[in-house]
Coordinates of C-alpha atoms in Angstrom, one line a residue:
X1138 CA 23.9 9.0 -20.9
X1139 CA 21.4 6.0 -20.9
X1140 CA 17.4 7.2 -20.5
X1141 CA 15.7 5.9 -17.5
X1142 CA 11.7 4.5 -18.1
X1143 CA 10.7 7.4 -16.0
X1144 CA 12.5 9.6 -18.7
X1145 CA 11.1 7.8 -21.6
X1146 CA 7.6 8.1 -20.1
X1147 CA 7.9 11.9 -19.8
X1148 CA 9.7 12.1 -23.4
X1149 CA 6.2 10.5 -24.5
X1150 CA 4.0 12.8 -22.8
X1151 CA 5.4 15.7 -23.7
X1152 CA 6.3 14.6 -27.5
X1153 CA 3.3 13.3 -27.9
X1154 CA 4.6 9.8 -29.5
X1155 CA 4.0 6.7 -28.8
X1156 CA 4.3 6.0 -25.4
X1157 CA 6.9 3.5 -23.8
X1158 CA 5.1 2.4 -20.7
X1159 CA 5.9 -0.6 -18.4
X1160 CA 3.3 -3.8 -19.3
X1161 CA 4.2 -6.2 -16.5
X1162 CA 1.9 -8.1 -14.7
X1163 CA 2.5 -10.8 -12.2
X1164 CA 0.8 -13.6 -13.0
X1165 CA -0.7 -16.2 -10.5
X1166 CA 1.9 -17.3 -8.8
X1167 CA 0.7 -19.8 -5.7
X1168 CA 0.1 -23.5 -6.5
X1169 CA 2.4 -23.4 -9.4
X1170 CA 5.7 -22.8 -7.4
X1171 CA 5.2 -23.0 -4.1
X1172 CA 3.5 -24.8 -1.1
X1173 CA 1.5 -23.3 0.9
X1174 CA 2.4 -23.2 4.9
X1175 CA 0.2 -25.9 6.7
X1176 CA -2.0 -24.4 9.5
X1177 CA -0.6 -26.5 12.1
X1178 CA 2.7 -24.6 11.4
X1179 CA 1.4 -21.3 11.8
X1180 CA 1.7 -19.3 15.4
X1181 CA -1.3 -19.9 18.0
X1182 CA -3.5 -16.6 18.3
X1183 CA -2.3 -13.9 21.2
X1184 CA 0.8 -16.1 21.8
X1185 CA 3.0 -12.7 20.5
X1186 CA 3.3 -9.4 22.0
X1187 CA 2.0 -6.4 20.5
X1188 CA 4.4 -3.9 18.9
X1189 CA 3.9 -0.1 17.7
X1190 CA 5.9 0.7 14.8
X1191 CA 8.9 3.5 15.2
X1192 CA 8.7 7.0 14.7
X1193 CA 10.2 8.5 11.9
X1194 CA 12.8 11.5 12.6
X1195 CA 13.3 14.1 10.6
X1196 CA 17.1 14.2 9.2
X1197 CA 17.0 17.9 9.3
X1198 CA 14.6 20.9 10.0
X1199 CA 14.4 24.3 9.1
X1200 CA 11.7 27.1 10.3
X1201 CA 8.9 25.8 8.1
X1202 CA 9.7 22.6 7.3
X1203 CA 10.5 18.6 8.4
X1204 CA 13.1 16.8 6.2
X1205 CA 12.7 13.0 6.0
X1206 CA 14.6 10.5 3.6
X1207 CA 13.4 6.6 3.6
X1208 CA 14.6 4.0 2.2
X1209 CA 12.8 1.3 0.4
X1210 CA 14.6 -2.3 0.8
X1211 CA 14.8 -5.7 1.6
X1212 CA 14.2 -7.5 4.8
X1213 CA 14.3 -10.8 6.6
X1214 CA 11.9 -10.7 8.6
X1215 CA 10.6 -12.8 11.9
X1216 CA 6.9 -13.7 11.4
X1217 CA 5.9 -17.3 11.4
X1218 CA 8.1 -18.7 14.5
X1219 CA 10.7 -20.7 13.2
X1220 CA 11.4 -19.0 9.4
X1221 CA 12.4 -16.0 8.1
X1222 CA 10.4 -14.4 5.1
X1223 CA 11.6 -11.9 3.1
X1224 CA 9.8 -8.7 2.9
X1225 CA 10.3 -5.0 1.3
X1226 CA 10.2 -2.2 4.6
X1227 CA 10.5 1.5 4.5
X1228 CA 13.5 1.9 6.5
X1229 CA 13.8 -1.9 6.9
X1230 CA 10.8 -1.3 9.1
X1231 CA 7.3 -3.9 8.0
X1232 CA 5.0 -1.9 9.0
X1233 CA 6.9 1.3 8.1
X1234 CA 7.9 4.1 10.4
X1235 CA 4.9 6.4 11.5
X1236 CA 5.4 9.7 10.4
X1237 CA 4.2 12.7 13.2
X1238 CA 3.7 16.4 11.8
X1239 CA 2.0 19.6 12.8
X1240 CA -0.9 21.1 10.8
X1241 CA 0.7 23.8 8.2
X1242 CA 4.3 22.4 9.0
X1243 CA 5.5 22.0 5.5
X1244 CA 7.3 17.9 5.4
X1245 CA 10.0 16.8 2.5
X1246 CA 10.3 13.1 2.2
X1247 CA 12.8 11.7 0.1
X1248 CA 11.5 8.1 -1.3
X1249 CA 14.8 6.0 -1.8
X1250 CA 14.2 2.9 -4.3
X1251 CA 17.1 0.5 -3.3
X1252 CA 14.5 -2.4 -4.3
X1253 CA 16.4 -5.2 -6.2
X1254 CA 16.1 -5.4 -9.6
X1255 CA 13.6 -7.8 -9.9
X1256 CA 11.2 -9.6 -7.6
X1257 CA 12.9 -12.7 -5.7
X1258 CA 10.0 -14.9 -6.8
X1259 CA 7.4 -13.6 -9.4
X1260 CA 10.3 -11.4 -11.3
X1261 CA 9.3 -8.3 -11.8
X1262 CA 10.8 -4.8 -11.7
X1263 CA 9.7 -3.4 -8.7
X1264 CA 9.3 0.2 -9.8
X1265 CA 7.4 2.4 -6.9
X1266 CA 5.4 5.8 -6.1
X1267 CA 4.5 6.4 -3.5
X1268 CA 0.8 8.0 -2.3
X1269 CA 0.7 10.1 0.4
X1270 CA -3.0 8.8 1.5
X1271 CA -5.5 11.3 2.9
X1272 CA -3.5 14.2 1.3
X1273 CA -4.2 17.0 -0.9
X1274 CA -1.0 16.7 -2.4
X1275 CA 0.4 18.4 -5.6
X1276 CA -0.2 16.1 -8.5
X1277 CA 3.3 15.6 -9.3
X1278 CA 3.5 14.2 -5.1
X1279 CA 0.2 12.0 -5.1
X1280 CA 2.0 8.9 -6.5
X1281 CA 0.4 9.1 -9.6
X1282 CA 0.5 5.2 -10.7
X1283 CA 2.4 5.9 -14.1
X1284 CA 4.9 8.5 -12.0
X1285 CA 7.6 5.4 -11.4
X1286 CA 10.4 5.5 -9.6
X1287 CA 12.6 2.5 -10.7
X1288 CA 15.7 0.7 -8.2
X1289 CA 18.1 3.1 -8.3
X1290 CA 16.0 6.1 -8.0
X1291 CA 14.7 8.3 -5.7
X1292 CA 12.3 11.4 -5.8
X1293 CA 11.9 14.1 -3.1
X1294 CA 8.0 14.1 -2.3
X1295 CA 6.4 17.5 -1.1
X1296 CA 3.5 18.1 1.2
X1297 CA 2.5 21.0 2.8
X1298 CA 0.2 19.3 5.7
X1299 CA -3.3 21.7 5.4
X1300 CA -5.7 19.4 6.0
X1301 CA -7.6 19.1 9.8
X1302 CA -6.4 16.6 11.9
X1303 CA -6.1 12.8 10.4
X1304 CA -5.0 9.5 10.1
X1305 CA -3.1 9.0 6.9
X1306 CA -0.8 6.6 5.2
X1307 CA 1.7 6.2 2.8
X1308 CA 2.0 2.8 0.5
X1309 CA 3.0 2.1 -2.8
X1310 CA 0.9 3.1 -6.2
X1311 CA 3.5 1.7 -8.7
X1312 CA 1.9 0.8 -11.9
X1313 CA 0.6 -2.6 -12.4
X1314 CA 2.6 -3.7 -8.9
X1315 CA 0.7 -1.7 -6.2
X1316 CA -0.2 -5.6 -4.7
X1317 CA 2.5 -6.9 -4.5
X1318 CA 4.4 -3.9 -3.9
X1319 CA 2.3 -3.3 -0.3
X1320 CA 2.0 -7.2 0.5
X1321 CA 5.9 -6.8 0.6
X1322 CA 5.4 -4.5 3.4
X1323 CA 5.5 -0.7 1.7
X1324 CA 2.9 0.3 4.1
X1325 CA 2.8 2.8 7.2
X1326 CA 0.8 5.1 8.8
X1327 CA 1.4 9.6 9.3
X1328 CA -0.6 11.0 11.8
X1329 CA -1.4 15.2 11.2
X1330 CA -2.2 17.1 14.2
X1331 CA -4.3 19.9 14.6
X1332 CA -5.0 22.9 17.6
X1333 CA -8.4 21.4 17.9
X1334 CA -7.6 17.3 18.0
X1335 CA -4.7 18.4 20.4
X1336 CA -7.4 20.3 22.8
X1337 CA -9.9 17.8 22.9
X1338 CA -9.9 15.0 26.0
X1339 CA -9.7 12.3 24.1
X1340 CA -6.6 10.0 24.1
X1341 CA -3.1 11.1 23.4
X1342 CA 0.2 10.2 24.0
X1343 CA 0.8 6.3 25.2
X1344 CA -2.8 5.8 24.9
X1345 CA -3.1 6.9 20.9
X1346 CA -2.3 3.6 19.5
X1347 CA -2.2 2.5 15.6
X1348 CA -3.2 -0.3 14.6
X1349 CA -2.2 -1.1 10.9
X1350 CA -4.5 -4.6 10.1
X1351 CA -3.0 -6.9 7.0
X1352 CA -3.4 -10.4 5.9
X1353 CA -0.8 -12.8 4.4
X1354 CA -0.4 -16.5 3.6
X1355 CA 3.2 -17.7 3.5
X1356 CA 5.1 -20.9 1.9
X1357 CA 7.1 -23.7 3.5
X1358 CA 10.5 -22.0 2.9
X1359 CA 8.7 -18.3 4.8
X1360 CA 8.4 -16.9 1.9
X1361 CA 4.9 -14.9 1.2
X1362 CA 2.2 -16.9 -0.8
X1363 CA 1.4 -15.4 -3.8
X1364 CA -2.1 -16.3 -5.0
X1365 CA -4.7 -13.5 -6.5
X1366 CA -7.5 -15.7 -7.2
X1367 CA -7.9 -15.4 -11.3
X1368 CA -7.4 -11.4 -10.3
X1369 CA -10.1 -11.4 -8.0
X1370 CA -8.1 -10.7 -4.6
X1371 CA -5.3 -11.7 -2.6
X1372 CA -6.9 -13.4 0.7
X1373 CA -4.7 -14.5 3.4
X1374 CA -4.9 -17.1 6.6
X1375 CA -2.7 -14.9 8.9
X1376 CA -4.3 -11.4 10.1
X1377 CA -1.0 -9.6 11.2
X1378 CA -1.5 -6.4 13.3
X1379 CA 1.6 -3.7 12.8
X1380 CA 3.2 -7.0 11.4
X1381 CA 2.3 -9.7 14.5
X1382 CA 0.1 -12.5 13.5
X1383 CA -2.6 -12.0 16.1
X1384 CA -1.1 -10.3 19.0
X1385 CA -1.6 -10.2 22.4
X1386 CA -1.4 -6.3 23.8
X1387 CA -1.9 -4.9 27.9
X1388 CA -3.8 -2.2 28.4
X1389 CA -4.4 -0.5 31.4
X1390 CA -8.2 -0.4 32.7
X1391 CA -8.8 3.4 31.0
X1392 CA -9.8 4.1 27.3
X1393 CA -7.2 4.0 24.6
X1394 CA -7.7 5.2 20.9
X1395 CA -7.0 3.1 18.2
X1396 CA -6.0 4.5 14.6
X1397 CA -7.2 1.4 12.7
X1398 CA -5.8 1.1 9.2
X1399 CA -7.3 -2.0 6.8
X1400 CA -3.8 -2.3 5.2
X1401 CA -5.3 -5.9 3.4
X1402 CA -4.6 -6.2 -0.5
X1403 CA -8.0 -7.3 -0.5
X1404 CA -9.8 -8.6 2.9
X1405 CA -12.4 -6.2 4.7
X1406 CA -13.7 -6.7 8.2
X1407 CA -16.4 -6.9 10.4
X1408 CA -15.7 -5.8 13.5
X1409 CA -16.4 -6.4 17.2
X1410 CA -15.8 -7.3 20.7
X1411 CA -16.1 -10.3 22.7
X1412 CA -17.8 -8.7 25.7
X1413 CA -20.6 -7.2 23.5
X1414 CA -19.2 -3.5 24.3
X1415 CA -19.4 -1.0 21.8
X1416 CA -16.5 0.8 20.0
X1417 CA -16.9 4.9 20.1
X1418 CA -16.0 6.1 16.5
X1419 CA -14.4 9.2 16.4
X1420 CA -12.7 9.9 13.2
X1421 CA -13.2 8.5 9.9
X1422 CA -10.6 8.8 6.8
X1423 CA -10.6 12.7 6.5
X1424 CA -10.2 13.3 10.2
X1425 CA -12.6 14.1 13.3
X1426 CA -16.5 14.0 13.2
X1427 CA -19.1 16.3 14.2
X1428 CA -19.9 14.1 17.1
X1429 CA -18.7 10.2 18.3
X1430 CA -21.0 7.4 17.3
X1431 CA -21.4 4.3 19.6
X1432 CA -21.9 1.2 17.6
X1433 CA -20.9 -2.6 18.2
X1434 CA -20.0 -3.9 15.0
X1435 CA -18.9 -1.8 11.8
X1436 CA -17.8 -2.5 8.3
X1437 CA -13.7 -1.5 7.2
X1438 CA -12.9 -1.5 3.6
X1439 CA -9.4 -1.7 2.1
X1440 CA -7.6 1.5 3.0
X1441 CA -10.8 2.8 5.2
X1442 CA -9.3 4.8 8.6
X1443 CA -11.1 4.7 11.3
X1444 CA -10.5 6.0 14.7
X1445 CA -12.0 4.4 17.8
X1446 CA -12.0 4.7 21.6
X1447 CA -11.8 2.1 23.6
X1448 CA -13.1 1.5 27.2
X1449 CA -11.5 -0.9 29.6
X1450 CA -12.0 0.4 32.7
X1451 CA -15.3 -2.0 32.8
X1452 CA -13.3 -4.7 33.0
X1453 CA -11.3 -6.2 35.9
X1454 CA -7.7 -7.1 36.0
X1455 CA -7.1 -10.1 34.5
X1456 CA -9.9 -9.9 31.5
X1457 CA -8.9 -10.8 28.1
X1458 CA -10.9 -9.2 25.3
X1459 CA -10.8 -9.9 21.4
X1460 CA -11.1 -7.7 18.5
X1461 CA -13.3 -10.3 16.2
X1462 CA -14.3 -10.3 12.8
X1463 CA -17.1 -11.3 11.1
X1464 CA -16.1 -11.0 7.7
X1465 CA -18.2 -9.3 5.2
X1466 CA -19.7 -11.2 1.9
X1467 CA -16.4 -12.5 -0.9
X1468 CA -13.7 -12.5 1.5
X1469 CA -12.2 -16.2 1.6
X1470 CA -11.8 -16.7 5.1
X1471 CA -9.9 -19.5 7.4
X1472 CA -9.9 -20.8 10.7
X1473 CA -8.4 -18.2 12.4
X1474 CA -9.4 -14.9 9.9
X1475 CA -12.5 -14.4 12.5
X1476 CA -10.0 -13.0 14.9
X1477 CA -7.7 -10.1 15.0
X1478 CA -5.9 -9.9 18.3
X1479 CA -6.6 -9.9 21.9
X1480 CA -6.2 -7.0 25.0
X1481 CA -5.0 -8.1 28.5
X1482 CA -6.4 -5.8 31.4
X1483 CA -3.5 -5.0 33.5
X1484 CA -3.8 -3.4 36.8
X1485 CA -0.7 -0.9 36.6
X1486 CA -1.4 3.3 37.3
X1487 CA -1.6 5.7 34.3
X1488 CA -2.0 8.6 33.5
X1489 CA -5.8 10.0 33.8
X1490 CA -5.7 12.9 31.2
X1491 CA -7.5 12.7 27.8
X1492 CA -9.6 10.2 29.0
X1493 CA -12.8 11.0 27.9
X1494 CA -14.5 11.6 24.4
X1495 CA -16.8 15.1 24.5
X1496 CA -20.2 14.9 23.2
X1497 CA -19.2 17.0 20.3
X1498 CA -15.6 16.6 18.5
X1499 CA -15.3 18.8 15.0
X1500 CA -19.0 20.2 14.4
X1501 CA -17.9 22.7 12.0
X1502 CA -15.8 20.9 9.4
X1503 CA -17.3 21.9 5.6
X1504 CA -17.3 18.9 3.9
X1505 CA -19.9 17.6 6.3
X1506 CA -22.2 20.8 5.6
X1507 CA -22.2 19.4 2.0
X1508 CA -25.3 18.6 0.8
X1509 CA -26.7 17.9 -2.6
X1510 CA -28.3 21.2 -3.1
X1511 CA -25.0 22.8 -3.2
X1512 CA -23.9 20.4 -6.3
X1513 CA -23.4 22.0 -9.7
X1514 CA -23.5 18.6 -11.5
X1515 CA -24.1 15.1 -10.6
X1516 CA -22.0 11.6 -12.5
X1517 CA -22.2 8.6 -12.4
X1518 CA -19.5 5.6 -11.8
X1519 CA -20.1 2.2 -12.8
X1520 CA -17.7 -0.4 -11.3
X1521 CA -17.8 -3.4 -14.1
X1522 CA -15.8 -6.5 -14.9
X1523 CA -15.9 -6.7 -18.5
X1524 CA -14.1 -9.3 -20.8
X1525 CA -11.5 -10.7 -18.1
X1526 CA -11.2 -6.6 -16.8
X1527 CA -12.1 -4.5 -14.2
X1528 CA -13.2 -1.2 -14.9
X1529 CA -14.8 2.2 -14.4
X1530 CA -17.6 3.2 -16.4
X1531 CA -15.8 0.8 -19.3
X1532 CA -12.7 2.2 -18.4
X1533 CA -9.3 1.1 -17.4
X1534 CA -6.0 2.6 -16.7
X1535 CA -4.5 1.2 -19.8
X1536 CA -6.9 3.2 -21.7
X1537 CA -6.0 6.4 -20.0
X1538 CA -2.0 5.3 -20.8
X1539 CA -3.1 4.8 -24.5
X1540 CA -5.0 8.4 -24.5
X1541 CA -1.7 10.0 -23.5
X1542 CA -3.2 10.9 -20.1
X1543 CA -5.9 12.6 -21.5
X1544 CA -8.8 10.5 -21.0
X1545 CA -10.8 11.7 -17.9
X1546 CA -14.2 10.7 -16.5
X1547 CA -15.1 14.0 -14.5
X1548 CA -13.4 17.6 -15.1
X1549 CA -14.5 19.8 -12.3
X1550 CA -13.4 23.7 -12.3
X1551 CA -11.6 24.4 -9.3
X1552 CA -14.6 25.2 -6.5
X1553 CA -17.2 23.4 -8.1
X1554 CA -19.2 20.7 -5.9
X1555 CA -20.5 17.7 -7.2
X1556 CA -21.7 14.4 -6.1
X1557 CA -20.7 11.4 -7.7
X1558 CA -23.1 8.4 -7.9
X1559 CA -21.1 5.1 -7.8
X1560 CA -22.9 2.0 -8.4
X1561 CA -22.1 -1.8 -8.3
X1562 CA -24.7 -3.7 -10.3
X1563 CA -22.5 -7.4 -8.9
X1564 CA -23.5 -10.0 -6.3
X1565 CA -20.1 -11.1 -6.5
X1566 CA -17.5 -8.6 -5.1
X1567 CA -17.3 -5.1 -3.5
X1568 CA -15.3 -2.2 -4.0
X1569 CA -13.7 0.0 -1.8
X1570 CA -13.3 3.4 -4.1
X1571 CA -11.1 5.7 -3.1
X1572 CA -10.7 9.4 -4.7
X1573 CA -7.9 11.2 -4.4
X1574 CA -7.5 14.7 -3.6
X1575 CA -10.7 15.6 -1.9
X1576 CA -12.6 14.7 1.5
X1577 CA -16.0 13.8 0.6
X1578 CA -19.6 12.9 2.7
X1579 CA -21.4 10.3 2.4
X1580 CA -24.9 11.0 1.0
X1581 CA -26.2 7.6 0.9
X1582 CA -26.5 4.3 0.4
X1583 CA -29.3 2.5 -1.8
X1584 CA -31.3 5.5 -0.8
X1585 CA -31.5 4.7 2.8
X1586 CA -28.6 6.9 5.3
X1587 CA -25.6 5.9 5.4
X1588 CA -23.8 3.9 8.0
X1589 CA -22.8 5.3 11.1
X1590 CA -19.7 4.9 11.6
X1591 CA -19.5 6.8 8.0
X1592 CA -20.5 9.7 9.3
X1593 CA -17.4 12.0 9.4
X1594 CA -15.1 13.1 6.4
X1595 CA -14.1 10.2 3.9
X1596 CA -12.1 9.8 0.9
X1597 CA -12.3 6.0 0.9
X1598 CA -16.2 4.4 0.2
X1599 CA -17.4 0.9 0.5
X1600 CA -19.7 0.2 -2.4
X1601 CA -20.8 -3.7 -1.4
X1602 CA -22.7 -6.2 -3.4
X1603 CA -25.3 -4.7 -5.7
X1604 CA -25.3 -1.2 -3.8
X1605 CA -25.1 2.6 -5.0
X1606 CA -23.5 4.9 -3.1
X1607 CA -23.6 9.5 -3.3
X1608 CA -21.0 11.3 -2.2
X1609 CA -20.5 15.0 -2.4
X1610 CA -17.4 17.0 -2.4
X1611 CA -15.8 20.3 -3.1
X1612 CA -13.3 19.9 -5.8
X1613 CA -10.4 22.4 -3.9
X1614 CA -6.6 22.4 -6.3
X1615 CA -5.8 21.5 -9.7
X1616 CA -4.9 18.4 -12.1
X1617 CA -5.1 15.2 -12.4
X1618 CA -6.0 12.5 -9.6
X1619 CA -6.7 9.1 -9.8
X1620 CA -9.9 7.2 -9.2
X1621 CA -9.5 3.8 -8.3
X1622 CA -11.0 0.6 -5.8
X1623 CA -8.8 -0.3 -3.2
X1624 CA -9.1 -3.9 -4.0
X1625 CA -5.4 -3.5 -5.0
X1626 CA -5.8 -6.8 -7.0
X1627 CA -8.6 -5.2 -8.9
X1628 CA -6.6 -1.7 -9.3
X1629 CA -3.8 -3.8 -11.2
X1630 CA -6.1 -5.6 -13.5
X1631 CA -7.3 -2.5 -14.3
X1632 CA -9.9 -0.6 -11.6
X1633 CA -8.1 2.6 -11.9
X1634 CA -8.9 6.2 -14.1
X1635 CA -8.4 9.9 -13.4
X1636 CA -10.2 13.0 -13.4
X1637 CA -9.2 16.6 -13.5
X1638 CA -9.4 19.8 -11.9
X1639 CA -9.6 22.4 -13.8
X1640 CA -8.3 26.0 -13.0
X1641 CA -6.6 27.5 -15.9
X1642 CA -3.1 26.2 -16.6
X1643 CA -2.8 22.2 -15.2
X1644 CA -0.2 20.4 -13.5
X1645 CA 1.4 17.7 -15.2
X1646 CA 1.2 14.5 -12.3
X1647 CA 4.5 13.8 -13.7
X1648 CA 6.1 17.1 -14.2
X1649 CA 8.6 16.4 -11.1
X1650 CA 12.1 15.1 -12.1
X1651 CA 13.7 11.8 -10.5
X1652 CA 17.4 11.6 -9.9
X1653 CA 19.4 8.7 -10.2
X1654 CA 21.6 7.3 -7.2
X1655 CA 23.6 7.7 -5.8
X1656 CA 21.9 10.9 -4.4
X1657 CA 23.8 13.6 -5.3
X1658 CA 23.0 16.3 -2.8
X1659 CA 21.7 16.7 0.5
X1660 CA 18.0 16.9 1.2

């Protein structure tokens, strides 16, 4: 009986040898072997219909809990009019299926890696694990980034759905891939409902809309354009919206919530309207906030939620209005990146319930009753490029590897609050950090308050050019958890270390085992 990687990797940890870890990396890949798709080819902006990605259904459930299996594999897929470009889709779906679940409703989901065995064009192995974003999940579920699942594999993910109400999402955190991996299309969003987020007037139903943004560049033959810059970033010319390049969407004159995902490798936004109308912010990453803030433009990192309100009963029938972006400092941008996609009032009837947004939304939640004063401890991150390498506080994830997994930059006992200072001393990029495991607040931001639209539950920061952010959070389980930016270009090259919680005995991230295919018993 042949050892997998994944076994090898565990024989390592728990031996203590030498450890056997994948050291691919995809090089750059654009100019080199392919050309680049001329602009003139590419589809005109709000010339396509919007579409909202499917539902995910459960294949079974029980009393207690919803039983899912997806399937990771290949896809020709319709983007660019006229070619077809291969893509990797959970369920064959690019965005993937949106999972829907209850608060406390326990959800299995069984990760299916019938990738091929290498990359069509950069030749990798496309090994996978797969983060459940925004959740407190068990460190052998958080898709630790050494916890692979090769083609061939599968592993039955666990989470148990406690947080408030939120938008999530679940991508790829393979090892050394995560890029590529989610540029291929392993991306999709899993809403979690809640008593109070069901109770408020706010939009539901048809008028709860996701919105998961991405950018891409493709090749003659349709192919996607591989090009990270010298590991800076991947930048694309086409902003795609649930997989559209720049749709068109109707929308009936009432307000409509948008669940707005930066799914971009590496692109962050500046958004706005065209009509000058503000956005009402409702939710940030770790669900509702004490109260909706009004603004008219705001800032979205890689892998930032927010959720937004809408109005368009100001406008008459007939009114077109476009979601624009400004573009923040070291994005490479193109003709078209400073638009998104467009919203045709219609005049048709609707529905009149949940069409408000109350002066107060989730006043109570804890992590915003944080404050520095409760903090046992404060630490500092440093976000650096050093020698060709990008890293945290001189760290990178190779170095933890090379520890054995032991290397840590914070360890927290279970309960403890602390606020983590993260600074970037560069002009030259920014850094969206994200911490796993915990909800955090957003203290501030070169000593000054912090954004707005920041102020609600996070667990994703942007640190921009030359800025130092606080955060404080309430360190709530036990193990190790990643640290990374959500530059996913800069996570592979090598942004990306751990911390752990500590509460007696830990939890091995990659304690869980992972059966080979074909699956040999039911879920």
């Amino acid at each position: 009986m042949s050892l997998s990687r994944r076994d090898l990797m565990k024989l390592g940890v728990v031996g203590g040898a030498a450890l056997a870890l994948p050291l691919e990396r995809t090089v750059r890949a654009g100019s080199s072997t392919q050309s680049r798709l001329a602009s003139s080819r590419l589809p005109r902006p709000f010339t396509l219909p919007f579409r909202v990605p499917p539902v995910l259904q459960p294949s079974r459930v029980d009393s207690t809990t919803d039983y899912y299996k997806v399937y990771m594999k290949p896809v020709m897929a319709d983007v660019v009019p006229g070619l077809k470009t291969p893509l990797w889709g959970y369920n064959g779906s690019v965005p993937g299926p949106t999972v829907k679940v209850a608060q406390g409703r326990r959800t299995v989901m069984r990760q299916v890696n019938n990738l091929p065995a290498t990359h069509p064009l950069l030749r990798y192995t496309p090994w996978t694990s797969v983060h459940l974003h925004g959740s407190p999940s068990a460190p052998e579920y958080d898709g630790y980034a050494s916890d692979i699942t090769n083609p061939g594999q599968y592993k039955d993910y666990v989470y148990p759905n406690t947080p408030t109400a939120r938008t999530l999402w679940y991508h790829d955190h393979g090892l050394h891939h995560t890029a590529e991996n989610v540029l291929m299309g392993l991306a999709a969003q899993y809403h979690l409902t809640d008593p109070l987020e069901q109770s408020l007037p706010i939009p539901h139903g048809e008028f709860d809309v996701p919105l998961v943004v991405s950018d891409a560049m493709f090749a003659t033959d349709g192919q996607l354009y591989f090009d990270n810059h010298d590991e800076s970033g991947m930048f694309g010319d086409v902003v795609l919206v649930n997989g559209v390049p720049w749709p068109v969407m109707k929308v009936k004159r009432r307000r409509y919530r948008f669940r707005l995902l930066n799914a971009s490798i590496s692109r962050s936004y500046q958004w706005s309207l065209d009509s000058g109308d503000p956005f009402v912010v409702i939710a940030t990453d770790g669900g509702l906030m004490p109260a909706p803030q009004r603004v008219r433009s705001f800032r979205q990192g890689m892998a930032e939620r927010y959720e937004v309100v809408v109005d368009f009963s100001r406008y008459p029938v007939g009114r077109r209005v476009v979601l624009g972006n400004s573009s923040p400092k070291n994005n490479i941008d193109y003709d078209n990146t400073n638009k998104v996609m467009a919203f045709d009032v219609v005049g048709d009837d609707f529905d009149p319930a949940d069409n408000a947004v109350p002066d107060q939304l989730n006043p109570t939640n804890p992590v915003m009753a944080l404050t520095a004063a409760d903090a046992v401890r404060t630490r500092k991150l440093d976000l650096v490029r050093k020698n060709s390498q990008w890293t945290i506080n001189g760290h990178t994830w190779d170095d933890v590897v090379r520890s054995r997994f032991a290397l840590v930059e914070a360890n927290p006992a279970e309960g403890d609050v602390e606020v983590w200072e993260i600074r970037n001393s560069s002009g030259g990029w920014f850094h969206p950090v994200h911490i796993h495991l915990v909800d955090f607040r957003v203290l501030d931001r070169n000593g000054a308050a912090p954004m707005a639209h920041e102020l609600g539950p996070k667990d994703v920061v942007y640190v921009g050019e030359n800025e130092t952010v606080r955060v404080v959070m309430r360190f709530e389980g036990r193990g190790k958890y990643m640290i990374h930016c959500h530059n996913l270009v800069h996570e592979d090259h090598d942004m990306m270390s751990q911390f752990e919680v500590v509460a007696g005995e830990s939890t091995d991230p990659m304690s869980d085992p992972c059966r080979s295919l074909p699956e040999d018993g039911e879920l």
